[in-house]
Coordinates of C-alpha atoms and ligand atoms in Angstrom, one line a residue:
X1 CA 125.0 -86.4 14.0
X2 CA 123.2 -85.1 10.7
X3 CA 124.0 -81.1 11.4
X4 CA 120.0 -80.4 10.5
X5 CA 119.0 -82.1 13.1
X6 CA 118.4 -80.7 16.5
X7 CA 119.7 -82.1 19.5
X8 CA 117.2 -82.4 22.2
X9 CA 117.1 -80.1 25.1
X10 CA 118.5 -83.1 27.1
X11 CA 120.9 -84.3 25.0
X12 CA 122.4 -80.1 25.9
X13 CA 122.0 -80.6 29.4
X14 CA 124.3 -83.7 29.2
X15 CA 127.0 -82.0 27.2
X16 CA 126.7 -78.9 30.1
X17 CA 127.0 -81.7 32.7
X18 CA 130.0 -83.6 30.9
X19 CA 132.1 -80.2 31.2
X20 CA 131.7 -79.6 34.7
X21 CA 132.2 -82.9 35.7
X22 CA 135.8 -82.8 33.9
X23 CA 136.3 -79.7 36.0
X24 CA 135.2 -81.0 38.8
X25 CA 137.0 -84.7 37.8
X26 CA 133.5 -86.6 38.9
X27 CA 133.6 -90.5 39.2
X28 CA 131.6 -92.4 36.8
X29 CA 129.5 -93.8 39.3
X30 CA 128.5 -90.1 40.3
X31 CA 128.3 -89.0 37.1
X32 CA 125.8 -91.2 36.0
X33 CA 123.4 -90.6 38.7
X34 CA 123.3 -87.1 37.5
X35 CA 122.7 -88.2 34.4
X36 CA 119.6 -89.8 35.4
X37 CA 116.1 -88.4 36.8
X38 CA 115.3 -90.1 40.0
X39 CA 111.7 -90.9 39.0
X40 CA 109.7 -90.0 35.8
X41 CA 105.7 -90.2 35.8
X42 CA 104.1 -90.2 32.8
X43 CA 100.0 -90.5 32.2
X44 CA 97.4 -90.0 29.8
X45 CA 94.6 -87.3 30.9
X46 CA 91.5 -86.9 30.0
X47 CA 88.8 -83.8 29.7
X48 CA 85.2 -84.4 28.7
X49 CA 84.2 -84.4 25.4
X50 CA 86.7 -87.3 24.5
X51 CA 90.1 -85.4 24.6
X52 CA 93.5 -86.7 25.7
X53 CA 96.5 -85.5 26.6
X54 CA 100.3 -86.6 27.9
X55 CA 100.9 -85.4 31.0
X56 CA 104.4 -85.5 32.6
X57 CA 106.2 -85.3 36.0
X58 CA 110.1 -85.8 36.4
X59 CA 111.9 -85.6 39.7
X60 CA 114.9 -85.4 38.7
X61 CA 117.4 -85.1 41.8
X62 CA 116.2 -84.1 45.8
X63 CA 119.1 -84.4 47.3
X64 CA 119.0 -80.8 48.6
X65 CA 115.7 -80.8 49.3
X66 CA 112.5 -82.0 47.9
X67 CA 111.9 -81.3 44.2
X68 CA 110.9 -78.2 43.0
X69 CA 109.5 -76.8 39.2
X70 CA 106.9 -75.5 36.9
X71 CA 104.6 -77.5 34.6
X72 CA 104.4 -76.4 31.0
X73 CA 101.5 -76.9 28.9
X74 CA 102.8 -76.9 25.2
X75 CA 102.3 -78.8 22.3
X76 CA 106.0 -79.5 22.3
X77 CA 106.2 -80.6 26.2
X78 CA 107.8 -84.0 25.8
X79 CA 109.8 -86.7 27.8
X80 CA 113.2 -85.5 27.0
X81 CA 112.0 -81.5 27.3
X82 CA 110.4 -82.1 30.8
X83 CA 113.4 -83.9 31.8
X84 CA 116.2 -81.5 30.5
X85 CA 113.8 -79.2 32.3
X86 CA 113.8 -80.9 35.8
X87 CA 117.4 -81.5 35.2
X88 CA 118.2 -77.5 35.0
X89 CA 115.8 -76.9 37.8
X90 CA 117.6 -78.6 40.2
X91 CA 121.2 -77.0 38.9
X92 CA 119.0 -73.4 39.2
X93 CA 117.9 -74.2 43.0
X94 CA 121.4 -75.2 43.8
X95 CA 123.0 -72.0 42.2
X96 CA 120.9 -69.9 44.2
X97 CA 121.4 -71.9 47.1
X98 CA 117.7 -73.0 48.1
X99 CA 117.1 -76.3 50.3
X100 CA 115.3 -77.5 47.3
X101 CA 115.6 -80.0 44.3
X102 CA 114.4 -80.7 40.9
X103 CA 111.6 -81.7 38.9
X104 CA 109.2 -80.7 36.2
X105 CA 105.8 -81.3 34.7
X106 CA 104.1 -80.7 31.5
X107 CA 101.0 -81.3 29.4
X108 CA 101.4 -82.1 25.7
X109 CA 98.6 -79.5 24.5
X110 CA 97.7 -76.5 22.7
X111 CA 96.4 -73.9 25.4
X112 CA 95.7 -71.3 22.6
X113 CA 93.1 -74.1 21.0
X114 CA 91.5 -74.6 24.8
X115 CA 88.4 -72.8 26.6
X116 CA 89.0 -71.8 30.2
X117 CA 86.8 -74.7 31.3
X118 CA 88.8 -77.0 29.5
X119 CA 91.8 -75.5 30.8
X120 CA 90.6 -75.9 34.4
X121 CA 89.7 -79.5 33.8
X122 CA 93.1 -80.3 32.5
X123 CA 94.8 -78.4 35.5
X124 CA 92.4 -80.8 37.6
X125 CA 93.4 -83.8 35.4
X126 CA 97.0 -83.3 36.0
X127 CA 97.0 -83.2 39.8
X128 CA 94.8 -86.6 40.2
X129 CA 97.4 -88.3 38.1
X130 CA 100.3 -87.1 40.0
X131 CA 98.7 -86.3 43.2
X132 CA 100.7 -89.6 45.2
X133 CA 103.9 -88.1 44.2
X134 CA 103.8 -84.7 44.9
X135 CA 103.1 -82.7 47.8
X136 CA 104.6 -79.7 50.3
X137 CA 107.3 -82.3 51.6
X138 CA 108.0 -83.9 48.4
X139 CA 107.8 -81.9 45.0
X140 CA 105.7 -78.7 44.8
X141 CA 104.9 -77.7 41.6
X142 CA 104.8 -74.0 40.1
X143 CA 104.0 -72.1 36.6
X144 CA 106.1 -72.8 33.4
X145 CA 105.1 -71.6 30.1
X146 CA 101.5 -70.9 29.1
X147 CA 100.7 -71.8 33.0
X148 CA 99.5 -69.0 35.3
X149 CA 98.6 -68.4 39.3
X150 CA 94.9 -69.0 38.0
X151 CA 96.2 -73.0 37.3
X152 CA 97.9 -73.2 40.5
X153 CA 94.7 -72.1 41.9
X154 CA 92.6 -74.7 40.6
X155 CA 95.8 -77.4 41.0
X156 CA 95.9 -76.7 44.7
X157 CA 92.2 -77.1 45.1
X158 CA 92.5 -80.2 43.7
X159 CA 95.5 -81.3 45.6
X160 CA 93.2 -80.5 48.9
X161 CA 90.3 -82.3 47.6
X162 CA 91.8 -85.1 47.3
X163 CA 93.8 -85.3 50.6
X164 CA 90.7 -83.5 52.6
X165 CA 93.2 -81.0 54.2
X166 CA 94.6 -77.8 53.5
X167 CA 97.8 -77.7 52.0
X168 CA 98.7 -74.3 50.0
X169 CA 102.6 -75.4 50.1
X170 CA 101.7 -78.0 47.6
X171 CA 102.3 -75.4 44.4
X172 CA 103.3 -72.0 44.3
X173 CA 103.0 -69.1 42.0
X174 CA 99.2 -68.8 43.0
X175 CA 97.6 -65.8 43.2
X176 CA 97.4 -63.9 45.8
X177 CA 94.4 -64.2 47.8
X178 CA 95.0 -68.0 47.9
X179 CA 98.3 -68.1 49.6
X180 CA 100.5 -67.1 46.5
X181 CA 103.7 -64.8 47.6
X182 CA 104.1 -60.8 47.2
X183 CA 106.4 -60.3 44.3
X184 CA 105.8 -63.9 42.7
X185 CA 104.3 -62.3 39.3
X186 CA 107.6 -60.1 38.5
X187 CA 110.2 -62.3 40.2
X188 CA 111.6 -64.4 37.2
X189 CA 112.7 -60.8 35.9
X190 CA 113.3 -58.9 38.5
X191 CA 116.4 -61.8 39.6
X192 CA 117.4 -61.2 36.3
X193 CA 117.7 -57.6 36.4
X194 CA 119.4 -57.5 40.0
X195 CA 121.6 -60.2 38.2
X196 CA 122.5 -57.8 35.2
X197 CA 122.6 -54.5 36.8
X198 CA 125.3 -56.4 39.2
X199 CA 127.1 -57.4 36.3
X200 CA 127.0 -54.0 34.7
X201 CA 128.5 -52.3 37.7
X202 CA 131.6 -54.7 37.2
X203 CA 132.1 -53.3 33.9
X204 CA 131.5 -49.9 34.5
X205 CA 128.3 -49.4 32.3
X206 CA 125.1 -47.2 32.7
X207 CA 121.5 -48.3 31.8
X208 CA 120.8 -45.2 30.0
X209 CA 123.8 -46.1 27.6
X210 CA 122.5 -49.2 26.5
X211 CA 119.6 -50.7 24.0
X212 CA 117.7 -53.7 24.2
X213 CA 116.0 -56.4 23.0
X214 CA 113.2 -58.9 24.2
X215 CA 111.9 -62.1 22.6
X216 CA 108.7 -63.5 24.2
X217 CA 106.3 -60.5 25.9
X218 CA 105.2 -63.3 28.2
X219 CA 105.5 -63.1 31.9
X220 CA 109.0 -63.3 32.6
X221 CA 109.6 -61.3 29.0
X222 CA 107.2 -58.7 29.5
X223 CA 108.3 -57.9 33.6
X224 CA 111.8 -58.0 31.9
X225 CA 111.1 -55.1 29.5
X226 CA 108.9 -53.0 32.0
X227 CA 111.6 -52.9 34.6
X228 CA 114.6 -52.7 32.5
X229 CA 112.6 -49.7 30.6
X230 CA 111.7 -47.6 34.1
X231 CA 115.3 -48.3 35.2
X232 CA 116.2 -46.4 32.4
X233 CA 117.1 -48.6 29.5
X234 CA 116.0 -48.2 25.8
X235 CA 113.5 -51.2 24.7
X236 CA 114.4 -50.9 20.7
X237 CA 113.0 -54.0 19.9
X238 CA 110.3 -56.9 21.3
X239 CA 108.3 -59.8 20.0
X240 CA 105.8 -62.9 20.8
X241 CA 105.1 -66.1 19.1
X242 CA 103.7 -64.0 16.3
X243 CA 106.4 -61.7 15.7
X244 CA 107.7 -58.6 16.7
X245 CA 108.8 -54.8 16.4
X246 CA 111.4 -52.7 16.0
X247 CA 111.9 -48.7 17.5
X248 CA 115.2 -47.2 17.5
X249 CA 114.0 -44.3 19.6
X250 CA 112.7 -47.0 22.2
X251 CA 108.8 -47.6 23.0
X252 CA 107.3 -48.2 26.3
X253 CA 106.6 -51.8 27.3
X254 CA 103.2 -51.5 29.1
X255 CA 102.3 -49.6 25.7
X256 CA 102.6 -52.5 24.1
X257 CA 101.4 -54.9 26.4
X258 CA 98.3 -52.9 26.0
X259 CA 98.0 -53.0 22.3
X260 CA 98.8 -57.5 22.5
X261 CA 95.9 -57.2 24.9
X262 CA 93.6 -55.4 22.9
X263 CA 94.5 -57.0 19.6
X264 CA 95.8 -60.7 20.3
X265 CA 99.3 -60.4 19.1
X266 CA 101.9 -57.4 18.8
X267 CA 101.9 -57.7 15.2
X268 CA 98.5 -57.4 15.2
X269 CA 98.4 -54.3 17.3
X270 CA 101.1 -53.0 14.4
X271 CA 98.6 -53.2 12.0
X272 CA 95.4 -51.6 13.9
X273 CA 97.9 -48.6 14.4
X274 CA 98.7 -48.6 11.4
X275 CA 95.1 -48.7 10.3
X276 CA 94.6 -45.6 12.8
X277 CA 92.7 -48.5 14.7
X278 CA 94.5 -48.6 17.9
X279 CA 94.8 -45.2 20.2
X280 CA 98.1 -43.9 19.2
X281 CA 99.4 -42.6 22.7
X282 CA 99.0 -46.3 23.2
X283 CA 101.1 -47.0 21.3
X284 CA 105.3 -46.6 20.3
X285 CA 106.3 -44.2 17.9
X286 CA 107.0 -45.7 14.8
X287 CA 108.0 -49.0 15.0
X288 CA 108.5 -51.8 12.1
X289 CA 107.4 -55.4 11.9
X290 CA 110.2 -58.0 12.2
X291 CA 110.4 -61.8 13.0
X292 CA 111.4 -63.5 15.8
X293 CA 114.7 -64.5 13.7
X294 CA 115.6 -61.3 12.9
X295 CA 115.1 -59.8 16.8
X296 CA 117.4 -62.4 17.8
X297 CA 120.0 -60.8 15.4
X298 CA 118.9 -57.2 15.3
X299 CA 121.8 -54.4 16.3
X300 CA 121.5 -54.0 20.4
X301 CA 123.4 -54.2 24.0
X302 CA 121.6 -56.1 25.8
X303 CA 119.4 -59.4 24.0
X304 CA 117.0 -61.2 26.7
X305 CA 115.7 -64.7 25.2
X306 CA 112.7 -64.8 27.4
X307 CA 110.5 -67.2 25.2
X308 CA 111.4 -71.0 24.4
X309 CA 114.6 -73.4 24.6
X310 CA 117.4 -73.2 21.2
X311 CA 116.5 -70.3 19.7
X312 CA 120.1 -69.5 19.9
X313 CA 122.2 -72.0 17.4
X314 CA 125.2 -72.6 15.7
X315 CA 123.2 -70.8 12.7
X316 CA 122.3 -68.1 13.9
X317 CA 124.7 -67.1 17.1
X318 CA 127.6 -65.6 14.6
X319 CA 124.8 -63.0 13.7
X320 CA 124.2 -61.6 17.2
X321 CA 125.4 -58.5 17.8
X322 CA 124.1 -58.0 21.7
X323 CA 127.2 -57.9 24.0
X324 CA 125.4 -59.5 26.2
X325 CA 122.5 -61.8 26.7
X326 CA 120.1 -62.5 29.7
X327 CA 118.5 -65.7 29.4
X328 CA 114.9 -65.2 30.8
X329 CA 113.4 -68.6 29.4
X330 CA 115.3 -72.1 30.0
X331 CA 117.7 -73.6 27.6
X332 CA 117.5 -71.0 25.1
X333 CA 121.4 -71.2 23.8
X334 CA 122.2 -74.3 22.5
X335 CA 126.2 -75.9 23.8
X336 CA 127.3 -74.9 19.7
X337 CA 126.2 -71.4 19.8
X338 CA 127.4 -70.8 23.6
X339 CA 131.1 -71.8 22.0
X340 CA 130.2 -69.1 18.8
X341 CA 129.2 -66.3 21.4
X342 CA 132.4 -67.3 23.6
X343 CA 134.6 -66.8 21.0
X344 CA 132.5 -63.8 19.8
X345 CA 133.0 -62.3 23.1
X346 CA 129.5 -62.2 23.8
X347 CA 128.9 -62.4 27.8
X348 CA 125.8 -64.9 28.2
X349 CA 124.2 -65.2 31.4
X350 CA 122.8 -68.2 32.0
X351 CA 119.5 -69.1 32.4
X352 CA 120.1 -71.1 35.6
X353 CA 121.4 -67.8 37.3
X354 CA 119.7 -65.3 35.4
X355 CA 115.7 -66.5 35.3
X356 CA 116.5 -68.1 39.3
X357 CA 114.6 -65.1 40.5
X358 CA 111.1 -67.1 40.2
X359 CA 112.1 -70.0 41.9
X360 CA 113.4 -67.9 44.9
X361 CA 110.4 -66.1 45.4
X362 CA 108.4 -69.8 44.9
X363 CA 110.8 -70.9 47.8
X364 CA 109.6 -67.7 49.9
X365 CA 105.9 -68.4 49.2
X366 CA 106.4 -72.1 50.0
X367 CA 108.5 -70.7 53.4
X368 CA 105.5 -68.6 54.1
X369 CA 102.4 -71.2 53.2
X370 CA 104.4 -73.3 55.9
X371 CA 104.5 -70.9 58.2
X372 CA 101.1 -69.4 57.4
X373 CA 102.7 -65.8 58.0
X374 CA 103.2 -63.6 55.1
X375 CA 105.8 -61.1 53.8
X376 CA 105.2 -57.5 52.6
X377 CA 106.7 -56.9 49.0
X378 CA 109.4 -55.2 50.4
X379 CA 110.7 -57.8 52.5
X380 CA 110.6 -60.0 49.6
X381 CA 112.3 -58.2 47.2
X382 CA 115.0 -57.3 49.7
X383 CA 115.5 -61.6 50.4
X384 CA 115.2 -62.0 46.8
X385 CA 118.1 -59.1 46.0
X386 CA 120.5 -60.3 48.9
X387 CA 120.1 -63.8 47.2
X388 CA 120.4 -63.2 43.5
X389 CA 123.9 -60.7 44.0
X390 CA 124.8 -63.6 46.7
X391 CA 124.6 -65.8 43.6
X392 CA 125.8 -63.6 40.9
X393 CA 129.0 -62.5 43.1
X394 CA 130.0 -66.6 44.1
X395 CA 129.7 -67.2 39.6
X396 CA 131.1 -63.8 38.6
X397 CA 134.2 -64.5 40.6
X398 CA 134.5 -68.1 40.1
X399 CA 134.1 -67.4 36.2
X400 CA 137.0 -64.7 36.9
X401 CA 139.2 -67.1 39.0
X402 CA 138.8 -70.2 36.5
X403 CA 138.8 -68.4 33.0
X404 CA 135.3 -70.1 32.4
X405 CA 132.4 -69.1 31.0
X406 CA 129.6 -68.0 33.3
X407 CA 127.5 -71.4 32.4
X408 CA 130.3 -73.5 32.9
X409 CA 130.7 -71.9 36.7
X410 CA 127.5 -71.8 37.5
X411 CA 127.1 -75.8 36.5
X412 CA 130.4 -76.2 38.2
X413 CA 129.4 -74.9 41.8
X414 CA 126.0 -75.6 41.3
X415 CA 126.9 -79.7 40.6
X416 CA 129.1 -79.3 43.3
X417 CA 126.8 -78.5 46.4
X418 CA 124.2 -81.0 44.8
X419 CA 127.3 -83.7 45.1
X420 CA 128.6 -82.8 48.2
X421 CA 124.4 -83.5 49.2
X422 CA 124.3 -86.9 47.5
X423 CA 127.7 -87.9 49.5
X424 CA 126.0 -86.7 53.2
X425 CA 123.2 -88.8 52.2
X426 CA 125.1 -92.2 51.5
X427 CA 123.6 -91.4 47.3
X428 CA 126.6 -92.1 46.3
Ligands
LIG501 N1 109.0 -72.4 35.9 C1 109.9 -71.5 36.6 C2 111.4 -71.9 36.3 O1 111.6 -72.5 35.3 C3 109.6 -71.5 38.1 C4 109.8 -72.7 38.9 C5 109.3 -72.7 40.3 O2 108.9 -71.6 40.7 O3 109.3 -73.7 40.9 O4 112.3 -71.6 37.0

């Protein structure tokens, strides 16, 4: 394959899938019916005033339980992305051990370039396309990227239009006051962090001793640096799809939250400060612009990828200098850059274990729509904590036992229980 060109985010998952089933000495026939997406929807939506989008749903695998994942809307949502997506969705529900399975959705489109009516209508759009295969018994949707409870919202009343019944366990991540789960917002990063601090006590290291880095201040990014910051980390560095900045002393995440919010980007907050534009007790001390590239590379402990997939190559992983990376946002290491960090010693914990914390706490708010009795926060979090070290304890040790890298074990058991699912069932 020609080295410039990228291999898709599907083409990785089957490379991932193709070690652990030599581990795991998988049959052929078993083999390829992970290798394949049970059913794949595709149609064409359309808003008024004449525009069209793709719009996706795979369901990849429910042998565990029905399928289960976000829907992105970005202009690089595609076939194979959605279905490398659905694929790690139903390795992520099987690592954390929830009766669910796997699918995604997406919408080929530009939400930066859309108004928040056109927004709604495409949320609508998407559900009365896919509205026959989805449902609280068979695939519940939830956010993804550029997707927020305020879509669920509108996707669920649509959903219950349609059918003429209520039915909040259709999608999750909705806000609050429409059936959406305590805890939802911060979960993604919050399982991460339980997952990390776990991992830290292993090696005997302190919060306070370590730096880190962010890319992507969106939700799962932004929770990420708030509560690694008040459990006493440094945030030296962060960034969005614009760019970012760099502190050594450390800066205060919902500081610069604030200044994204009031000026569109960080980068553009940088420069109203800079102008003496922006409030500067709002602000971090004196940080520099960098890029994306060079965040991924800058001098740190601790690097969370918490924006999109390959960011992390075989260009640029000899170049990281973080001993250990988090991966908030799906797919983000590339198979050729995992074998760079591996030999670099460079710990990676994988995005199927470490961003599972947001499909937990989707499980929990599906539990409770059912059930139509809620939790308080605190009951959540301590389900979601018990669940994440439950998690990170089976993969840490099976790493340990097996000499493999925390990706590799987490595939490994995770392939396993969806297997030994298929097998019960007569699938295979
Ligand atoms: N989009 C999130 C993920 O990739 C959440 C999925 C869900 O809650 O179903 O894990």
């Amino acid at each position: 394959m020609d080295k410039n060109v990228k291999k898709t985010p599907f083409e990785n998952y089957l490379e991932i899938l193709s070690d652990s089933a030599n581990i795991l000495d998988l049959s052929e026939n078993v083999l390829e019916k992970l290798k394949n997406a049970q059913n794949i929807h595709t149609a064409e939506i359309s808003i008024s005033g004449g525009k069209s989008f793709h719009a996706y749903r795979v369901q990849f695998n429910n042998a565990r339980g029905p399928f289960k994942g976000g829907i992105r809307f970005h202009p690089e949502a595609d076939i194979e992305e959605v279905k490398a997506l659905a694929a790690l969705m139903a390795i992520k529900c099987a690592v954390v051990n929830i009766p669910l399975g796997g699918g995604k959705g997406g919408v080929q489109c530009n939400p930066k370039e859309l108004t928040e009516k056109e927004l709604e209508e495409v949320a609508r759009a998407w559900i009365r396309a896919m509205e026959p295969f989805i449902g609280p018994e068979k695939d519940i949707p939830a956010p993804d990227v550029y997707t927020n409870p305020q879509i669920m919202g509108y996707m669920m009343d649509e959903f219950e239009k349609i059918q003429g019944r209520s039915a909040p366990g259709v999608i999750t991540g909705k806000p609050l006051a429409l059936g959406g789960s305590a805890g939802r917002g911060s979960a993604t990063a919050q399982g991460g962090v339980y997952v990390l601090l776990d991992y830290l006590k292993k090696i005997g290291k302190k919060p306070s001793e370590l730096t880190v880095a962010v890319q992507g201040l969106g939700n799962a990014g932004f929770y990420a640096a708030d509560i690694l910051h008040k459990e006493g980390f440094k945030i030296i560095a962060v960034s969005d799809s614009k760019g970012g900045i760099y502190a050594k002393e450390g800066m205060n995440p919902e500081n610069i939250a604030f200044g994204k919010k009031e000026c569109g980007s960080i980068s553009a907050a940088l420069e109203a400060k800079n102008k003496g534009e922006l409030c500067s007790e709002k602000t971090c001390c004196s940080p520099v612009a960098i890029t994306n590239a060079q965040l991924l590379e800058i001098e740190c402990d601790i690097l969370v990828p918490a924006a999109l997939d390959r960011v992390l190559t075989e260009e640029n992983a000899k170049n990281v200098k973080a001993s250990i990376i988090l991966e908030l946002a799906n797919g983000p290491t590339t198979p050729e850059a995992d074998a760079i960090l591996e030999a670099n010693n460079i710990v990676v914990i994988p995005d199927v274990l470490a961003n599972a914390g947001g499909v937990t706490v989707s499980y929990f708010e599906w539990v409770q729509n059912i059930q139509n009795f809620y939790w308080e926060e605190a009951d959540v979090q301590v389900k979601l904590k018990n669940i994440m070290l439950k998690a990170s304890n089976d993969i840490f040790n099976f790493a340990e036992e097996n000499k493999i890298s925390l990706r590799k074990a987490s595939f490994v058991l995770a392939v396993k229980r969806i297997v030994t699912a298929m097998k019960l069932r007569g699938r295979v």
